[in-house]
Short mmCIF file of C-alpha atoms in Angstrom, two decimals:
data_model
loop_
_atom_site.label_atom_id
_atom_site.label_comp_id
_atom_site.label_asym_id
_atom_site.label_seq_id
_atom_site.Cartn_x
_atom_site.Cartn_y
_atom_site.Cartn_z
CA MET L 429 0.20 -27.84 -3.60
CA ASP L 430 3.74 -28.84 -4.60
CA ARG L 431 6.44 -26.24 -5.23
CA LYS L 432 6.13 -26.41 -9.03
CA ASP L 433 2.39 -25.72 -8.94
CA PHE L 434 2.93 -23.10 -6.23
CA LEU L 435 5.33 -21.08 -8.36
CA LYS L 436 3.31 -21.58 -11.53
CA LYS L 437 0.17 -20.30 -9.84
CA GLY L 438 2.00 -17.24 -8.55
CA LEU L 439 3.49 -16.37 -11.92
CA LEU L 440 0.17 -16.71 -13.72
CA GLY L 441 -1.44 -13.71 -12.15
CA THR L 442 -1.92 -13.74 -8.38
CA GLY L 443 0.74 -11.13 -7.68
CA MET L 444 2.03 -13.48 -5.03
CA PHE L 445 5.15 -13.27 -2.89
CA VAL L 446 7.59 -16.10 -2.22
CA ALA L 447 10.95 -15.72 -0.54
CA SER L 448 14.02 -17.31 -2.05
CA ALA L 449 14.96 -20.40 -0.06
CA SER L 450 18.57 -20.01 -1.17
CA LEU L 451 19.21 -16.92 0.94
CA GLY L 452 19.95 -17.55 4.59
CA ASN L 453 18.80 -14.14 5.80
CA THR L 454 15.29 -14.52 4.44
CA MET L 455 12.34 -16.51 5.66
CA LYS L 456 12.01 -19.84 3.92
CA ASN L 457 8.58 -19.59 2.34
CA GLU L 458 6.89 -18.64 5.61
CA ILE L 459 4.89 -16.06 3.67
CA ASP L 460 2.47 -17.92 1.45
CA GLU L 461 0.97 -16.79 -1.83
CA ILE L 462 -1.78 -14.27 -2.36
CA GLU L 463 -4.91 -16.09 -3.46
CA PRO L 464 -6.61 -14.74 -6.60
CA LEU L 465 -9.94 -12.99 -6.19
CA GLU L 466 -12.41 -10.91 -8.11
CA PRO L 467 -11.87 -7.35 -6.88
CA ILE L 468 -15.47 -6.15 -7.06
CA GLY L 469 -16.56 -3.49 -4.58
CA TYR L 470 -15.20 -2.87 -1.11
CA ASN L 471 -15.46 -6.43 0.29
CA HIS L 472 -15.95 -5.28 3.87
CA LEU L 473 -18.60 -4.94 6.51
CA PRO L 474 -19.84 -1.33 6.70
CA ASN L 475 -18.81 0.79 9.66
CA PRO L 476 -21.78 0.87 12.09
CA GLU L 477 -20.43 3.86 14.03
CA SER L 478 -19.86 6.19 11.09
CA LYS L 479 -22.11 9.13 10.26
CA ILE L 480 -21.87 7.89 6.68
CA LYS L 481 -22.09 4.23 7.66
CA ASP L 482 -23.73 2.93 4.49
CA ASN L 483 -20.70 3.85 2.39
CA SER L 484 -17.68 3.59 4.67
CA VAL L 485 -15.51 1.11 6.50
CA ILE L 486 -13.00 1.58 9.31
CA HIS L 487 -10.01 -0.58 10.19
CA LYS L 488 -8.53 0.30 13.57
CA ALA L 489 -4.78 -0.10 13.89
CA ASP L 490 -5.07 -2.88 16.47
CA SER L 491 -7.47 -4.88 14.28
CA ARG L 492 -4.87 -5.50 11.56
CA GLY L 493 -3.32 -8.90 10.99
CA LYS L 494 0.19 -9.23 12.39
CA ALA L 495 3.08 -11.42 11.33
CA ASP L 496 6.24 -11.55 13.44
CA HIS L 497 9.07 -13.44 11.71
CA GLY L 498 11.74 -12.09 14.05
CA TRP L 499 13.61 -10.09 11.41
CA LEU L 500 10.31 -8.87 9.91
CA VAL L 501 7.25 -7.52 11.71
CA SER L 502 4.38 -6.76 9.36
CA ASN L 503 0.89 -5.39 10.05
CA HIS L 504 -1.61 -6.29 7.32
CA THR L 505 -4.62 -4.03 6.76
CA PHE L 506 -5.96 -6.54 4.25
CA SER L 507 -5.90 -10.33 4.10
CA PHE L 508 -2.34 -11.38 3.30
CA ALA L 509 -0.25 -14.54 3.61
CA ASN L 510 -1.11 -16.31 6.89
CA TYR L 511 -3.56 -13.57 7.87
CA HIS L 512 -6.78 -14.57 6.16
CA ASN L 513 -9.88 -12.48 6.71
CA PRO L 514 -12.60 -12.93 4.05
CA GLU L 515 -14.17 -9.61 5.06
CA ARG L 516 -10.90 -7.71 4.56
CA MET L 517 -9.63 -8.92 1.20
CA HIS L 518 -9.36 -5.52 -0.49
CA PHE L 519 -10.82 -2.05 -0.90
CA GLY L 520 -11.77 -1.85 -4.56
CA VAL L 521 -8.53 -2.44 -6.48
CA LEU L 522 -6.40 -1.69 -3.40
CA ARG L 523 -5.27 -5.23 -2.54
CA VAL L 524 -2.40 -4.93 -0.04
CA LEU L 525 -1.45 -2.34 2.57
CA ASN L 526 1.38 -3.75 4.68
CA ASP L 527 3.13 -1.74 7.38
CA ASP L 528 6.58 -3.39 7.56
CA LYS L 529 9.56 -3.21 9.91
CA VAL L 530 12.75 -5.00 8.85
CA GLU L 531 15.67 -5.58 11.19
CA ALA L 532 19.15 -4.28 10.43
CA GLY L 533 20.90 -6.13 7.63
CA ARG L 534 17.93 -8.35 6.85
CA GLY L 535 15.38 -8.40 4.05
CA PHE L 536 13.34 -10.11 1.36
CA GLY L 537 15.33 -12.37 -0.94
CA THR L 538 14.76 -12.46 -4.68
CA HIS L 539 11.12 -13.30 -5.40
CA PRO L 540 8.63 -12.93 -8.27
CA HIS L 541 5.54 -10.81 -8.90
CA ASP L 542 3.34 -10.38 -11.93
CA ASN L 543 0.29 -8.36 -12.97
CA MET L 544 0.33 -6.07 -9.97
CA GLU L 545 1.24 -2.42 -9.41
CA ILE L 546 3.55 -2.35 -6.38
CA ILE L 547 4.23 0.86 -4.46
CA SER L 548 6.78 1.20 -1.64
CA ILE L 549 6.84 4.25 0.64
CA PRO L 550 9.78 4.28 3.09
CA LEU L 551 9.01 5.82 6.47
CA GLU L 552 12.35 5.39 8.23
CA GLY L 553 15.79 4.02 7.32
CA ASP L 554 17.21 2.89 3.98
CA LEU L 555 15.75 0.12 1.81
CA GLU L 556 17.95 -1.41 -0.90
CA HIS L 557 16.20 -2.62 -4.07
CA LYS L 558 17.59 -4.87 -6.82
CA ASP L 559 15.71 -6.46 -9.72
CA ASN L 560 16.21 -8.53 -12.85
CA MET L 561 15.80 -5.44 -15.06
CA GLY L 562 19.17 -4.19 -13.83
CA ASN L 563 17.86 -1.64 -11.35
CA SER L 564 19.78 -1.17 -8.10
CA ALA L 565 18.75 1.66 -5.81
CA ILE L 566 18.36 2.86 -2.24
CA ILE L 567 15.04 4.35 -1.19
CA LYS L 568 14.56 6.25 2.05
CA SER L 569 12.03 8.44 3.86
CA GLY L 570 10.82 11.07 1.42
CA ASP L 571 11.04 8.74 -1.58
CA ILE L 572 8.36 6.71 -3.34
CA GLN L 573 9.06 3.64 -5.47
CA VAL L 574 6.78 1.99 -8.01
CA MET L 575 6.96 -1.23 -10.02
CA SER L 576 4.60 -2.45 -12.70
CA ALA L 577 5.13 -6.20 -12.43
CA GLY L 578 3.29 -6.89 -15.68
CA THR L 579 4.49 -10.05 -17.42
CA GLY L 580 6.80 -10.82 -14.51
CA ILE L 581 9.54 -9.31 -12.38
CA MET L 582 12.08 -10.65 -9.88
CA HIS L 583 13.35 -8.38 -7.13
CA SER L 584 14.81 -8.22 -3.64
CA GLU L 585 14.56 -5.68 -0.82
CA PHE L 586 17.00 -5.39 2.07
CA ASN L 587 17.62 -3.11 5.00
CA LYS L 588 20.77 -1.31 3.91
CA ASN L 589 21.85 -0.42 7.46
CA ALA L 590 23.62 -2.72 9.93
CA ASP L 591 22.46 -0.88 13.05
CA SER L 592 18.88 0.37 12.55
CA LEU L 593 15.40 -0.66 11.46
CA VAL L 594 13.85 0.17 8.14
CA LYS L 595 10.13 0.92 8.13
CA PHE L 596 8.06 1.15 4.97
CA LEU L 597 4.60 0.71 3.50
CA GLN L 598 4.15 -1.99 0.87
CA ILE L 599 1.06 -1.32 -1.25
CA TRP L 600 -0.36 -3.45 -4.07
CA VAL L 601 -2.95 -2.22 -6.57
CA TYR L 602 -4.59 -4.32 -9.28
CA PRO L 603 -3.72 -2.91 -12.73
CA ASN L 604 -6.28 -1.94 -15.36
CA LYS L 605 -4.44 -3.95 -18.01
CA ARG L 606 -2.65 -7.28 -17.83
CA ASN L 607 0.74 -8.40 -19.08
CA VAL L 608 2.28 -4.97 -19.57
CA THR L 609 6.03 -4.57 -19.93
CA PRO L 610 7.56 -4.53 -16.44
CA ARG L 611 8.89 -1.16 -15.30
CA TYR L 612 10.54 0.49 -12.30
CA ASP L 613 10.65 4.09 -11.13
CA GLN L 614 11.37 6.09 -8.00
CA ILE L 615 11.36 9.78 -7.09
CA THR L 616 12.23 11.95 -4.10
CA LEU L 617 9.32 14.02 -2.82
CA ASP L 618 9.53 17.66 -1.76
CA LYS L 619 8.00 17.43 1.73
CA THR L 620 7.67 21.21 2.00
CA LYS L 621 4.91 21.04 -0.63
CA SER L 622 2.76 18.76 1.54
CA LYS L 623 2.67 21.09 4.57
CA ASN L 624 -0.98 21.73 5.48
CA ARG L 625 -2.11 20.47 2.09
CA PHE L 626 -2.27 17.24 0.13
CA LYS L 627 0.46 16.73 -2.46
CA GLN L 628 -0.10 14.25 -5.26
CA ILE L 629 2.50 11.48 -5.25
CA LEU L 630 0.94 9.00 -7.72
CA SER L 631 -1.46 9.11 -10.65
CA PRO L 632 -2.32 7.30 -13.93
CA ASN L 633 -0.45 9.94 -15.95
CA ALA L 634 3.28 9.72 -16.59
CA ASP L 635 3.39 13.49 -17.22
CA ASP L 636 1.64 14.38 -13.95
CA GLU L 637 3.05 14.92 -10.45
CA GLY L 638 4.63 11.93 -8.72
CA VAL L 639 5.03 8.40 -10.05
CA TRP L 640 2.45 6.70 -12.25
CA ILE L 641 0.78 3.28 -12.46
CA HIS L 642 -1.49 1.33 -14.81
CA GLN L 643 -4.67 2.21 -12.92
CA ASP L 644 -7.03 5.18 -12.49
CA ALA L 645 -5.66 5.81 -9.01
CA TRP L 646 -4.36 8.92 -7.28
CA PHE L 647 -2.32 8.96 -4.04
CA HIS L 648 -1.75 12.08 -1.95
CA LEU L 649 0.34 12.78 1.16
CA GLY L 650 -0.22 15.64 3.59
CA ASN L 651 1.29 16.81 6.88
CA PHE L 652 -1.01 19.01 8.93
CA ASP L 653 -0.89 21.20 12.01
CA ASN L 654 -3.56 20.68 14.65
CA THR L 655 -7.08 21.92 13.69
CA ILE L 656 -6.16 22.50 10.02
CA GLU L 657 -9.10 21.58 7.77
CA THR L 658 -9.00 20.67 4.11
CA ASN L 659 -11.22 19.20 1.42
CA TYR L 660 -10.28 16.46 -1.02
CA GLN L 661 -12.09 16.29 -4.38
CA ILE L 662 -12.53 12.89 -6.04
CA LYS L 663 -10.61 12.75 -9.32
CA LYS L 664 -12.79 10.18 -11.09
CA LYS L 665 -16.46 9.45 -10.54
CA GLY L 666 -17.03 6.02 -9.04
CA ASN L 667 -13.70 5.93 -7.23
CA GLY L 668 -13.42 5.49 -3.48
CA VAL L 669 -10.79 6.81 -1.08
CA TYR L 670 -8.87 4.86 1.54
CA ALA L 671 -7.22 7.12 4.14
CA PHE L 672 -4.35 5.84 6.28
CA ILE L 673 -3.16 7.88 9.26
CA LEU L 674 0.62 7.65 9.37
CA LYS L 675 1.06 9.92 12.39
CA GLY L 676 -1.17 11.96 14.67
CA SER L 677 -4.96 11.92 14.46
CA ALA L 678 -7.75 13.32 12.32
CA GLU L 679 -11.46 13.44 11.66
CA ILE L 680 -12.60 12.48 8.18
CA GLU L 681 -16.28 13.15 7.49
CA GLY L 682 -16.73 13.23 11.27
CA GLN L 683 -15.03 9.87 11.84
CA PRO L 684 -12.26 10.10 14.50
CA LEU L 685 -9.07 8.32 13.43
CA GLU L 686 -5.83 7.64 15.29
CA THR L 687 -2.31 6.67 14.18
CA ARG L 688 -2.28 3.71 11.75
CA ASP L 689 -6.09 3.59 11.50
CA GLY L 690 -7.53 3.09 8.02
CA PHE L 691 -10.83 4.54 6.75
CA GLY L 692 -12.43 3.78 3.38
CA VAL L 693 -15.26 5.78 1.80
CA TRP L 694 -17.05 5.39 -1.54
CA ASP L 695 -20.03 6.90 -3.41
CA ILE L 696 -18.76 10.41 -2.66
CA SER L 697 -17.59 13.49 -4.57
CA ASP L 698 -15.33 14.93 -1.87
CA LEU L 699 -14.00 14.40 1.66
CA ASN L 700 -13.78 16.84 4.56
CA ILE L 701 -10.65 16.27 6.63
CA LYS L 702 -9.56 17.91 9.89
CA ALA L 703 -6.29 17.27 11.75
CA THR L 704 -6.79 16.82 15.50
CA ALA L 705 -3.12 16.65 16.55
CA GLU L 706 0.12 18.38 15.65
CA ASN L 707 2.22 16.88 12.86
CA THR L 708 -0.60 14.69 11.56
CA GLU L 709 0.48 12.83 8.44
CA ILE L 710 -2.17 11.27 6.18
CA LEU L 711 -1.93 9.10 3.07
CA LEU L 712 -4.99 9.24 0.79
CA MET L 713 -5.38 6.47 -1.79
CA GLU L 714 -8.12 7.09 -4.36
CA VAL L 715 -8.85 3.91 -6.30
CA PRO L 716 -11.56 2.40 -8.54
CA MET L 717 -14.06 0.33 -6.59
CA THR L 718 -14.49 -2.17 -9.45
CA MET L 719 -12.26 -3.49 -12.20
#
């Protein structure tokens, strides 16, 4: 595929990423495009060790795809760029869950996206964002950023600091409508409200808690003491939940999970969750399983 076709394909709806070749501190197109797919169902092998094995899937931290570009180290839960795994393309409309580390002073040059809801959750350090809508902002741990790429957006992301890493989650969700007007938003979360409970950080409703996206999805964050148990109720029938353990360890529906493990469950009405270590931090992503 030549460069013209490459860019055209990306801008027509694959939500792809391409780095700007004009910026010396970025990789020169080492990250290839996201291939289009039909996001129907969970697209995974079931988890044979789970007590609810016919409707769950587990992705251990060390099973993720890994890309090391020197200035960028990224772990891919789902098939992305040079990591291609046909059995791990997506979980319902959850398409990308990248766990990124960017070296001091480095970053992603200006690049396009379209028809994708893009969520960034900083875990450590300061990430500088600029886009062609005129937004310029710094996001850091405790913030959440969202972009509706819609008809097309150009943006860049750089590690603001000259002496420390920035770590963040990059999450892509397929929207429930195409070609919306691009938009950007970010908020600072009150972490005290997620102590030993799940706090909503994203929803489909602009008037609800957290940021919002064009999809019937709800994200929650919680930080739990050891042995604390809680129950999560599904917001919309037919949705599934993908849990990602940011720190510590937990049992979800009896499934033991360690740091950076992912666990997806569908055909459920609720989830029983128990922290099994101090300072266990969990991200729950409830998403539709079909478009």
